[in-house]
GROMACS .gro file of C-alpha atoms in nm:
model
  353
    1MET     CA    1  -1.958   1.394   1.711
    2LYS     CA    2  -2.147   1.067   1.763
    3ILE     CA    3  -2.291   0.845   1.493
    4LYS     CA    4  -2.664   0.799   1.532
    5LEU     CA    5  -2.714   0.425   1.486
    6ALA     CA    6  -3.058   0.261   1.463
    7ILE     CA    7  -3.088  -0.119   1.492
    8LEU     CA    8  -3.405  -0.294   1.377
    9GLU     CA    9  -3.402  -0.655   1.499
   10ASN     CA   10  -3.683  -0.905   1.562
   11ASP     CA   11  -3.476  -1.111   1.807
   12GLN     CA   12  -3.521  -0.917   2.131
   13ASN     CA   13  -3.251  -1.110   2.316
   14TYR     CA   14  -2.991  -1.042   2.049
   15LEU     CA   15  -3.101  -0.679   2.028
   16ASN     CA   16  -3.052  -0.635   2.403
   17ARG     CA   17  -2.706  -0.792   2.389
   18ILE     CA   18  -2.575  -0.589   2.096
   19VAL     CA   19  -2.711  -0.263   2.238
   20SER     CA   20  -2.555  -0.342   2.576
   21VAL     CA   21  -2.213  -0.417   2.423
   22PHE     CA   22  -2.216  -0.113   2.196
   23SER     CA   23  -2.332   0.114   2.478
   24THR     CA   24  -2.052  -0.011   2.703
   25ARG     CA   25  -1.765  -0.010   2.455
   26TYR     CA   26  -1.855   0.276   2.223
   27ALA     CA   27  -2.055   0.517   2.435
   28ASP     CA   28  -1.837   0.805   2.316
   29LYS     CA   29  -1.876   0.705   1.951
   30LEU     CA   30  -2.235   0.590   1.907
   31GLN     CA   31  -2.582   0.713   1.997
   32ILE     CA   32  -2.796   0.400   1.970
   33TYR     CA   33  -3.167   0.361   1.894
   34SER     CA   34  -3.316   0.009   1.904
   35PHE     CA   35  -3.642  -0.118   1.753
   36THR     CA   36  -3.840  -0.434   1.690
   37ASN     CA   37  -4.112  -0.244   1.506
   38GLN     CA   38  -4.033  -0.142   1.147
   39GLU     CA   39  -4.271   0.154   1.130
   40MET     CA   40  -4.126   0.307   1.447
   41ALA     CA   41  -3.773   0.255   1.316
   42MET     CA   42  -3.849   0.423   0.983
   43ASN     CA   43  -4.013   0.718   1.156
   44SER     CA   44  -3.707   0.755   1.378
   45VAL     CA   45  -3.475   0.766   1.077
   46THR     CA   46  -3.628   1.100   0.981
   47SER     CA   47  -3.717   1.248   1.318
   48GLU     CA   48  -3.387   1.165   1.487
   49LYS     CA   49  -3.169   1.218   1.176
   50ILE     CA   50  -3.027   0.867   1.191
   51ASP     CA   51  -2.687   0.821   1.025
   52VAL     CA   52  -2.692   0.441   0.992
   53LEU     CA   53  -2.984   0.198   0.992
   54VAL     CA   54  -2.907  -0.172   1.042
   55ALA     CA   55  -3.202  -0.409   0.991
   56ASN     CA   56  -3.245  -0.784   1.015
   57ASP     CA   57  -3.285  -0.930   0.667
   58SER     CA   58  -3.632  -1.058   0.759
   59PHE     CA   59  -3.754  -0.698   0.718
   60GLU     CA   60  -3.834  -0.549   0.376
   61ILE     CA   61  -3.678  -0.202   0.377
   62ASP     CA   62  -3.754   0.042   0.095
   63VAL     CA   63  -3.416   0.214   0.079
   64GLN     CA   64  -3.555   0.474  -0.162
   65LYS     CA   65  -3.748   0.620   0.130
   66LEU     CA   66  -3.436   0.666   0.342
   67PRO     CA   67  -3.277   1.014   0.354
   68ALA     CA   68  -2.956   1.052   0.155
   69ARG     CA   69  -2.760   1.102   0.476
   70CYS     CA   70  -2.866   0.762   0.613
   71SER     CA   71  -2.654   0.458   0.531
   72PHE     CA   72  -2.826   0.119   0.530
   73ILE     CA   73  -2.707  -0.235   0.608
   74TYR     CA   74  -2.880  -0.571   0.649
   75PHE     CA   75  -2.798  -0.801   0.939
   76VAL     CA   76  -2.754  -1.162   0.820
   77ASN     CA   77  -2.674  -1.492   0.992
   78SER     CA   78  -2.388  -1.603   0.765
   79ALA     CA   79  -2.039  -1.455   0.731
   80ASP     CA   80  -2.035  -1.565   0.364
   81VAL     CA   81  -2.310  -1.323   0.262
   82ASP     CA   82  -2.195  -0.979   0.147
   83THR     CA   83  -2.520  -0.845  -0.001
   84VAL     CA   84  -2.893  -0.904   0.047
   85LYS     CA   85  -3.162  -0.760  -0.180
   86ASN     CA   86  -2.890  -0.555  -0.352
   87GLN     CA   87  -2.788  -0.396  -0.022
   88LYS     CA   88  -2.474  -0.438   0.186
   89ALA     CA   89  -2.488  -0.702   0.455
   90ILE     CA   90  -2.285  -0.789   0.765
   91CYS     CA   91  -2.293  -1.101   0.979
   92LYS     CA   92  -2.458  -1.044   1.316
   93PHE     CA   93  -2.281  -1.343   1.474
   94GLN     CA   94  -1.925  -1.219   1.503
   95LYS     CA   95  -1.723  -1.010   1.745
   96ALA     CA   96  -1.891  -0.681   1.834
   97GLU     CA   97  -1.573  -0.498   1.741
   98LEU     CA   98  -1.591  -0.634   1.385
   99ILE     CA   99  -1.957  -0.537   1.354
  100TYR     CA  100  -1.869  -0.191   1.481
  101LYS     CA  101  -1.583  -0.150   1.233
  102GLN     CA  102  -1.799  -0.260   0.940
  103ILE     CA  103  -2.069  -0.015   1.039
  104LEU     CA  104  -1.803   0.256   1.052
  105SER     CA  105  -1.679   0.161   0.707
  106VAL     CA  106  -2.026   0.185   0.553
  107TYR     CA  107  -2.093   0.510   0.736
  108SER     CA  108  -1.764   0.667   0.625
  109GLU     CA  109  -1.836   0.591   0.260
  110ASN     CA  110  -2.166   0.775   0.268
  111ALA     CA  111  -2.069   1.052   0.510
  112GLY     CA  112  -1.754   1.134   0.316
  113SER     CA  113  -1.933   1.169  -0.015
  114PHE     CA  114  -2.257   1.328   0.105
  115ALA     CA  115  -2.154   1.600   0.342
  116GLY     CA  116  -1.780   1.589   0.376
  117LEU     CA  117  -1.823   1.446   0.725
  118LYS     CA  118  -1.604   1.171   0.863
  119PHE     CA  119  -1.649   0.995   1.193
  120THR     CA  120  -1.275   0.952   1.232
  121ASP     CA  121  -1.167   1.304   1.133
  122ASP     CA  122  -1.038   1.357   1.488
  123ASP     CA  123  -0.861   1.021   1.490
  124CYS     CA  124  -0.719   0.976   1.142
  125LYS     CA  125  -0.642   1.239   0.880
  126VAL     CA  126  -0.606   1.177   0.508
  127THR     CA  127  -0.362   1.397   0.315
  128MET     CA  128  -0.324   1.356  -0.060
  129PHE     CA  129  -0.039   1.479  -0.278
  130VAL     CA  130  -0.115   1.543  -0.646
  131SER     CA  131   0.017   1.746  -0.938
  132PRO     CA  132  -0.118   1.825  -1.284
  133SER     CA  133   0.243   1.875  -1.396
  134GLY     CA  134   0.478   1.578  -1.397
  135GLY     CA  135   0.837   1.568  -1.286
  136VAL     CA  136   0.805   1.800  -0.986
  137GLY     CA  137   0.874   1.536  -0.720
  138THR     CA  138   0.521   1.483  -0.591
  139SER     CA  139   0.587   1.127  -0.472
  140THR     CA  140   0.911   1.234  -0.304
  141VAL     CA  141   0.735   1.514  -0.116
  142ALA     CA  142   0.458   1.273  -0.008
  143ALA     CA  143   0.715   1.023   0.120
  144ALA     CA  144   0.905   1.297   0.304
  145TYR     CA  145   0.584   1.411   0.474
  146ALA     CA  146   0.527   1.054   0.596
  147VAL     CA  147   0.880   1.047   0.741
  148HIS     CA  148   0.821   1.390   0.897
  149LEU     CA  149   0.509   1.260   1.075
  150ALA     CA  150   0.679   0.940   1.190
  151ARG     CA  151   0.958   1.145   1.347
  152GLN     CA  152   0.693   1.325   1.549
  153GLY     CA  153   0.583   0.991   1.691
  154LYS     CA  154   0.273   0.963   1.475
  155LYS     CA  155   0.158   0.648   1.301
  156ALA     CA  156   0.177   0.745   0.934
  157LEU     CA  157   0.077   0.516   0.646
  158PHE     CA  158   0.212   0.590   0.297
  159LEU     CA  159  -0.028   0.468   0.029
  160SER     CA  160   0.057   0.485  -0.341
  161PHE     CA  161  -0.243   0.499  -0.575
  162GLU     CA  162  -0.031   0.565  -0.883
  163ASP     CA  163  -0.051   0.289  -1.144
  164PHE     CA  164   0.326   0.268  -1.170
  165GLY     CA  165   0.423   0.421  -0.838
  166SER     CA  166   0.610   0.231  -0.570
  167ALA     CA  167   0.653   0.282  -0.199
  168ASP     CA  168   0.964   0.065  -0.215
  169VAL     CA  169   1.156   0.351  -0.376
  170PHE     CA  170   1.134   0.533  -0.043
  171PHE     CA  171   1.078   0.266   0.222
  172SER     CA  172   1.189  -0.085   0.309
  173GLY     CA  173   1.068  -0.328   0.571
  174ASP     CA  174   1.035  -0.695   0.660
  175GLY     CA  175   0.743  -0.902   0.542
  176GLN     CA  176   0.639  -1.142   0.268
  177PHE     CA  177   0.324  -0.967   0.148
  178ASP     CA  178   0.279  -0.678  -0.094
  179MET     CA  179   0.017  -0.470  -0.276
  180SER     CA  180  -0.079  -0.766  -0.495
  181ASP     CA  181  -0.199  -0.945  -0.182
  182VAL     CA  182  -0.394  -0.634  -0.079
  183ILE     CA  183  -0.566  -0.619  -0.418
  184PHE     CA  184  -0.650  -0.990  -0.405
  185ALA     CA  185  -0.797  -0.954  -0.056
  186LEU     CA  186  -1.017  -0.670  -0.176
  187LYS     CA  187  -1.135  -0.861  -0.482
  188SER     CA  188  -1.208  -1.177  -0.282
  189LYS     CA  189  -1.425  -0.975  -0.039
  190LYS     CA  190  -1.293  -1.142   0.275
  191ALA     CA  191  -1.488  -1.073   0.593
  192ASN     CA  192  -1.166  -1.022   0.790
  193LEU     CA  193  -1.026  -0.759   0.551
  194SER     CA  194  -0.903  -0.522   0.821
  195MET     CA  195  -0.709  -0.800   0.990
  196LYS     CA  196  -0.554  -0.907   0.660
  197LEU     CA  197  -0.447  -0.551   0.581
  198GLU     CA  198  -0.275  -0.529   0.917
  199SER     CA  199  -0.079  -0.845   0.834
  200TYR     CA  200   0.018  -0.715   0.490
  201VAL     CA  201   0.150  -0.376   0.596
  202LYS     CA  202   0.524  -0.323   0.650
  203GLN     CA  203   0.706  -0.070   0.865
  204ASP     CA  204   1.015   0.120   0.762
  205VAL     CA  205   1.302   0.164   1.007
  206ARG     CA  206   1.200   0.532   1.037
  207GLY     CA  207   0.853   0.428   1.149
  208VAL     CA  208   0.649   0.479   0.830
  209PHE     CA  209   0.394   0.209   0.747
  210PHE     CA  210   0.352   0.111   0.381
  211PHE     CA  211   0.254  -0.163   0.134
  212SER     CA  212   0.528  -0.294  -0.094
  213GLN     CA  213   0.487  -0.268  -0.471
  214THR     CA  214   0.286  -0.529  -0.659
  215LYS     CA  215   0.453  -0.849  -0.777
  216PHE     CA  216   0.364  -0.753  -1.133
  217ALA     CA  217   0.321  -0.399  -1.264
  218LEU     CA  218  -0.004  -0.490  -1.439
  219ASP     CA  219  -0.166  -0.580  -1.106
  220MET     CA  220  -0.219  -0.212  -1.033
  221LEU     CA  221  -0.416  -0.176  -1.356
  222GLU     CA  222  -0.658  -0.436  -1.218
  223PHE     CA  223  -0.700  -0.230  -0.901
  224LYS     CA  224  -1.044  -0.079  -0.961
  225HIS     CA  225  -1.173   0.251  -0.827
  226GLU     CA  226  -1.431   0.088  -0.600
  227GLU     CA  227  -1.160  -0.130  -0.447
  228ARG     CA  228  -0.929   0.166  -0.391
  229MET     CA  229  -1.210   0.351  -0.215
  230GLN     CA  230  -1.283   0.047  -0.001
  231LEU     CA  231  -0.916   0.018   0.093
  232LEU     CA  232  -0.898   0.383   0.189
  233ASN     CA  233  -1.217   0.362   0.394
  234VAL     CA  234  -1.106   0.050   0.582
  235LEU     CA  235  -0.762   0.196   0.659
  236HIS     CA  236  -0.932   0.517   0.770
  237THR     CA  237  -1.170   0.350   1.012
  238ILE     CA  238  -0.965   0.070   1.173
  239GLY     CA  239  -0.815   0.317   1.419
  240THR     CA  240  -0.451   0.217   1.368
  241TYR     CA  241  -0.312   0.525   1.195
  242ASP     CA  242  -0.293   0.892   1.285
  243GLU     CA  243  -0.259   0.996   0.922
  244ILE     CA  244  -0.277   0.834   0.578
  245ILE     CA  245  -0.063   0.993   0.308
  246VAL     CA  246  -0.187   0.917  -0.045
  247ASP     CA  247   0.036   0.958  -0.351
  248LEU     CA  248  -0.215   1.014  -0.630
  249GLY     CA  249  -0.212   1.118  -0.995
  250PHE     CA  250  -0.415   1.434  -1.063
  251GLY     CA  251  -0.749   1.421  -1.241
  252LEU     CA  252  -1.092   1.584  -1.248
  253ASP     CA  253  -1.297   1.280  -1.345
  254LYS     CA  254  -1.554   1.130  -1.109
  255ASP     CA  255  -1.307   0.880  -0.963
  256HIS     CA  256  -1.057   1.150  -0.864
  257LEU     CA  257  -1.329   1.371  -0.721
  258ASP     CA  258  -1.433   1.077  -0.501
  259TYR     CA  259  -1.075   1.050  -0.375
  260TYR     CA  260  -1.055   1.422  -0.299
  261ARG     CA  261  -1.376   1.405  -0.094
  262GLU     CA  262  -1.212   1.148   0.130
  263ALA     CA  263  -0.922   1.382   0.208
  264ASN     CA  264  -0.880   1.639   0.481
  265ASN     CA  265  -0.612   1.809   0.273
  266VAL     CA  266  -0.508   1.785  -0.092
  267ILE     CA  267  -0.164   1.927  -0.167
  268ILE     CA  268  -0.090   2.032  -0.525
  269VAL     CA  269   0.285   2.020  -0.588
  270GLY     CA  270   0.455   2.247  -0.840
  271ASP     CA  271   0.811   2.362  -0.910
  272GLY     CA  272   0.749   2.727  -0.999
  273SER     CA  273   0.839   2.679  -1.366
  274GLU     CA  274   0.628   2.846  -1.632
  275LEU     CA  275   0.486   2.515  -1.757
  276SER     CA  276   0.408   2.390  -1.408
  277ASN     CA  277   0.235   2.716  -1.316
  278ILE     CA  278   0.022   2.714  -1.631
  279LYS     CA  279  -0.094   2.357  -1.568
  280ILE     CA  280  -0.172   2.425  -1.201
  281TYR     CA  281  -0.362   2.743  -1.290
  282LYS     CA  282  -0.575   2.562  -1.548
  283ALA     CA  283  -0.638   2.262  -1.325
  284TYR     CA  284  -0.739   2.458  -1.018
  285THR     CA  285  -0.952   2.703  -1.220
  286ALA     CA  286  -1.138   2.407  -1.369
  287LEU     CA  287  -1.189   2.258  -1.022
  288ALA     CA  288  -1.319   2.588  -0.884
  289THR     CA  289  -1.560   2.618  -1.176
  290MET     CA  290  -1.691   2.267  -1.115
  291ASP     CA  291  -1.741   2.355  -0.749
  292GLN     CA  292  -1.986   2.630  -0.839
  293SER     CA  293  -2.240   2.376  -0.963
  294SER     CA  294  -2.170   2.114  -0.697
  295ASP     CA  295  -2.354   2.045  -0.371
  296MET     CA  296  -2.027   1.912  -0.228
  297PRO     CA  297  -1.754   2.173  -0.293
  298ILE     CA  298  -1.400   2.047  -0.244
  299ALA     CA  299  -1.173   2.323  -0.380
  300ASN     CA  300  -1.125   2.460  -0.028
  301ARG     CA  301  -0.939   2.141   0.067
  302PHE     CA  302  -0.661   2.217  -0.181
  303SER     CA  303  -0.333   2.389  -0.100
  304LEU     CA  304  -0.016   2.458  -0.298
  305MET     CA  305   0.338   2.344  -0.221
  306TYR     CA  306   0.653   2.419  -0.418
  307ASN     CA  307   0.932   2.166  -0.464
  308ARG     CA  308   1.257   2.204  -0.657
  309PHE     CA  309   1.189   2.577  -0.659
  310SER     CA  310   1.464   2.792  -0.812
  311SER     CA  311   1.506   3.138  -0.667
  312LYS     CA  312   1.641   3.252  -1.003
  313THR     CA  313   1.383   3.117  -1.244
  314GLY     CA  314   1.089   3.012  -1.026
  315ARG     CA  315   0.766   3.210  -1.004
  316SER     CA  316   0.455   3.166  -0.793
  317VAL     CA  317   0.125   3.066  -0.949
  318GLY     CA  318  -0.075   3.386  -0.995
  319ASP     CA  319  -0.446   3.462  -0.977
  320VAL     CA  320  -0.556   3.146  -0.796
  321ASP     CA  321  -0.707   3.123  -0.450
  322LEU     CA  322  -0.465   2.854  -0.334
  323ARG     CA  323  -0.298   2.870   0.005
  324ASN     CA  324   0.078   2.830  -0.015
  325VAL     CA  325   0.181   2.584   0.257
  326GLY     CA  326   0.553   2.558   0.191
  327GLY     CA  327   0.843   2.537  -0.049
  328ALA     CA  328   1.175   2.360  -0.092
  329PRO     CA  329   1.475   2.438  -0.315
  330VAL     CA  330   1.656   2.214  -0.562
  331PHE     CA  331   1.891   1.965  -0.395
  332ALA     CA  332   2.167   1.920  -0.651
  333HIS     CA  333   2.349   1.587  -0.683
  334ALA     CA  334   2.143   1.427  -0.405
  335THR     CA  335   1.996   1.077  -0.407
  336THR     CA  336   1.624   1.017  -0.358
  337ALA     CA  337   1.688   0.898  -0.001
  338GLN     CA  338   1.892   1.209   0.077
  339ILE     CA  339   1.622   1.438  -0.064
  340VAL     CA  340   1.356   1.267   0.147
  341GLU     CA  341   1.568   1.314   0.458
  342GLN     CA  342   1.633   1.682   0.379
  343LEU     CA  343   1.267   1.757   0.315
  344ALA     CA  344   1.149   1.569   0.625
  345ALA     CA  345   1.397   1.748   0.850
  346GLY     CA  346   1.328   2.099   0.719
  347ASP     CA  347   1.039   2.343   0.760
  348LEU     CA  348   0.852   2.237   0.444
  349PHE     CA  349   0.563   2.081   0.635
  350LYS     CA  350   0.542   2.329   0.921
  351LYS     CA  351   0.204   2.465   0.810
  352LEU     CA  352   0.062   2.114   0.783
  353ASP     CA  353   0.137   2.020   1.145
   0.00000   0.00000   0.00000
């Protein structure tokens, strides 16, 4: 699938150059339409079903007239300008690759929330691990899945979105930066965000990429939803990772629903206990009910996985349309590191491959 990109620019020389570069480098990714006339560009947005419209800031674009599927960005001359006329802006005088990545980031935000489409679905998957019942080892399972992928030679990034979660429990690597630096970079709105993120990430000896925990626990509480979404979108579109594994607390508020829409798969983890089953049943039933009145259903992205399942006392969750993708027993007297190794080496994730 190609992104349909329309560029409206009054500088014909610049327009020719950017179209030529994009056509050469990203012919398999972009279908480009170029205009110097605003009326023709706006007509094309509808007739050609344009995904992204980029216009020089000298034009007055009524974004209310753009279809919901069409993302919009202004071209500006300065790298210090992030918004123009209350719309997102990108500097036209920078490397074509950076312009391309920023266009992808804006596109992915809208495509992911509007139609469940993602330009990079074939290149980078997002798998989230959640649980409405605590104490079932959700974070451990997520970390083990990242190790499982790394052992297959895939570039897997483990990303903890839990307020008091920590990747350092499972992974260790060299580097001076941590999640506090990531949060600061997002808040400061640096133009070279993707490059900064690449310098902040660490790699575990087993191959898993991750961000170390924040310097102070309260830093995560300052990590706003919009910034988390931006981080996820940038990591998704930079083309570095085969899969992003997100450790996330469960919720059905708007913020959590936004996260779920960004995922290819959402794995609910339970342990087969009566309490865990009741909570999972209620949570998934509520989600399915919400889907009935939504234009963007997401319940079909959810699957069920059992961890710490006892063959003597454990029971499956009944009467829910959740696909069971695997299960693991209790590992008695094992450390966290040992459990991660056992889960990664077993057949728990076979159905996710």
